[in-house]
């Protein structure tokens, strides 16, 4: 199996050392470089073409979100996972708008870092559970006064929506429901079309509105 090439970007050398130590425990991961600024990250992406960039937000000079925008525009095959201390929806929304494919809190466990890398490599969007709860909670609060009829989903689509809301990957959903990956992807596309949503945050919102996922800590 091919190595998963990762570029690590953070302006604190001790933080980089800690994350590097975690990455080095993962057999498939190859660290192709490290950077301490957004500008340096862009240059290293051009030089090494990593599969995934683990990107800090707050850095001197060019910040991580600006660098993510540039990388997403110039290198469509390179996926960025934001590493952040912030679990608020504002930061997550900005990260997605800039082209990030994942949002991982810095205090995440090793297993979650590995899950995030695997999910983003497969083409899924990954966000830490704490971020999911915060984002959906804010969306529910903002829309509490709205009244609109809920789109009707089939029992199978509700099963899939519930699993998406609980952070399952497409492959995991397919295995649990004994479906093919393509069938799950088709169902997800139909769900998003019926619900009139185009992003993960609003899909999570719909799952919460229907009582399919819990928002408690």
XYZ file of C-alpha atoms in Angstrom:
217
model
C 0.000 0.000 0.000
C 1.308 3.449 -0.909
C 2.509 5.797 1.796
C 0.281 8.673 2.883
C 2.473 11.742 2.403
C 1.861 14.412 5.040
C 3.147 17.968 5.435
C 3.052 19.392 8.970
C 2.541 23.139 9.454
C 2.658 24.888 12.850
C 4.682 27.835 14.118
C 5.438 26.214 17.489
C 8.334 23.782 17.279
C 7.219 21.848 20.367
C 3.728 21.366 18.911
C 5.228 20.159 15.633
C 7.471 17.745 17.525
C 4.495 16.314 19.415
C 2.373 15.842 16.300
C 5.350 14.434 14.399
C 5.838 11.855 17.161
C 2.196 10.786 16.807
C 2.446 10.581 13.021
C 5.591 8.463 13.267
C 3.600 5.772 15.088
C 1.414 5.334 11.982
C 2.960 2.835 9.591
C 1.492 4.305 6.410
C 2.349 7.927 7.113
C 5.421 9.561 5.610
C 6.227 13.095 6.809
C 7.543 14.913 3.743
C 8.272 18.224 5.424
C 7.534 20.749 8.141
C 6.796 24.473 7.946
C 6.320 27.234 10.504
C 4.325 29.662 8.335
C 1.642 29.668 5.682
C 4.013 31.018 3.051
C 6.569 28.299 3.731
C 3.785 25.708 3.583
C 2.799 26.823 0.075
C 6.420 26.485 -1.102
C 6.743 23.013 0.412
C 3.476 21.881 -1.176
C 4.850 22.960 -4.546
C 8.098 21.108 -3.896
C 6.787 17.859 -2.379
C 3.120 17.525 -3.461
C 1.913 15.880 -0.224
C -1.393 14.031 -0.032
C -2.479 15.873 3.119
C -1.393 19.063 4.886
C -1.957 19.381 8.645
C -2.319 23.165 8.977
C -2.316 25.411 12.040
C -4.472 28.569 11.820
C -2.702 31.266 13.835
C 0.830 31.811 12.527
C 3.055 34.835 12.028
C 3.132 36.236 8.529
C 0.644 34.323 6.394
C -1.973 32.530 8.502
C -3.179 28.997 7.906
C -6.540 29.913 6.389
C -4.932 32.159 3.769
C -2.434 29.411 2.960
C -5.254 26.858 2.729
C -7.075 29.037 0.201
C -3.948 29.257 -1.949
C -3.192 25.526 -1.722
C -6.791 24.539 -2.537
C -6.780 26.817 -5.596
C -3.393 25.710 -6.917
C -3.284 22.016 -5.957
C -6.717 20.399 -6.104
C -5.347 16.951 -5.228
C -3.754 18.175 -1.989
C -6.152 18.048 0.968
C -5.839 20.287 4.024
C -6.852 19.399 7.577
C -6.960 22.385 9.899
C -5.422 21.891 13.344
C -6.940 24.276 15.863
C -7.541 24.977 19.541
C -10.889 26.617 18.673
C -14.115 24.577 18.696
C -16.374 27.439 17.577
C -18.425 27.360 14.400
C -16.956 30.601 13.067
C -13.508 29.067 12.656
C -14.907 25.874 11.168
C -17.056 27.805 8.670
C -14.051 29.858 7.585
C -11.933 26.738 7.204
C -14.461 25.057 4.903
C -14.884 28.211 2.831
C -11.115 28.308 2.385
C -11.117 24.752 1.020
C -10.135 22.676 4.062
C -11.329 19.067 4.073
C -11.058 18.523 7.802
C -11.033 20.354 11.118
C -9.271 18.659 14.010
C -8.836 19.961 17.548
C -5.260 19.941 18.821
C -6.213 18.009 21.946
C -7.575 15.113 19.864
C -6.488 11.587 20.731
C -4.112 9.642 18.494
C -6.998 7.495 17.227
C -8.911 10.588 16.119
C -5.906 11.953 14.215
C -5.660 8.628 12.397
C -9.415 8.662 11.664
C -9.181 12.196 10.280
C -6.307 11.299 7.963
C -8.109 8.180 6.692
C -11.421 9.981 6.151
C -9.888 12.892 4.262
C -7.738 10.554 2.185
C -10.942 8.761 1.085
C -12.497 12.048 0.041
C -14.751 12.553 3.077
C -14.890 15.704 5.189
C -13.812 15.171 8.793
C -14.526 17.360 11.807
C -13.926 16.693 15.480
C -17.098 15.622 17.340
C -16.889 18.641 19.659
C -16.897 20.917 16.626
C -19.882 19.066 15.144
C -21.894 19.610 18.314
C -21.010 23.295 18.466
C -21.748 23.965 14.798
C -25.073 22.149 14.842
C -26.057 23.727 18.153
C -25.465 27.212 16.751
C -27.380 26.438 13.575
C -30.303 25.079 15.574
C -30.335 28.187 17.764
C -30.300 30.510 14.759
C -33.103 28.592 13.061
C -35.211 27.893 16.148
C -37.885 30.308 14.969
C -38.044 29.023 11.429
C -40.920 26.803 10.414
C -40.757 24.773 7.263
C -42.016 21.319 6.356
C -39.429 18.593 6.699
C -38.539 16.750 3.514
C -39.578 13.103 3.583
C -36.741 10.595 3.607
C -36.980 6.843 3.220
C -36.115 4.636 6.231
C -32.842 3.713 4.532
C -31.967 7.369 3.936
C -32.685 8.128 7.604
C -30.324 5.303 8.613
C -27.596 6.749 6.417
C -28.208 10.322 7.575
C -27.984 9.204 11.204
C -24.645 7.519 10.602
C -23.286 10.543 8.724
C -24.370 12.688 11.663
C -22.501 10.394 14.056
C -19.280 10.751 12.083
C -19.250 7.461 10.166
C -17.290 7.402 6.932
C -18.854 6.246 3.665
C -16.946 2.964 3.877
C -18.073 2.356 7.474
C -21.718 3.040 6.581
C -21.495 0.648 3.655
C -20.096 -2.089 5.893
C -22.655 -1.575 8.666
C -25.646 -1.565 6.310
C -24.221 -4.232 3.967
C -24.315 -1.904 0.975
C -21.744 -0.976 -1.639
C -19.802 2.264 -1.246
C -21.352 3.542 -4.497
C -24.854 2.864 -3.175
C -24.127 4.839 0.003
C -22.694 7.702 -2.054
C -25.821 7.706 -4.231
C -28.069 7.775 -1.159
C -26.073 10.659 0.334
C -26.417 12.660 -2.884
C -30.182 12.018 -2.903
C -30.464 13.002 0.775
C -28.657 16.292 0.196
C -30.808 17.007 -2.848
C -34.065 16.288 -0.986
C -33.013 18.364 1.996
C -31.707 21.186 -0.160
C -28.289 21.266 1.530
C -24.816 21.437 0.050
C -22.461 21.110 3.000
C -21.740 18.936 6.009
C -22.764 21.546 8.602
C -26.310 21.809 7.240
C -26.521 18.039 6.804
C -25.664 17.693 10.501
C -28.294 20.297 11.282
C -30.965 18.280 9.489
C -29.897 15.123 11.327
C -30.264 16.967 14.635
C -33.646 18.468 13.693
C -34.931 14.971 12.990
C -33.648 13.629 16.309
C -31.172 11.322 14.594
C -28.094 12.581 16.450
C -27.533 13.873 19.977
C -25.856 17.174 20.657
C -25.012 16.551 24.309
C -21.373 16.486 25.374
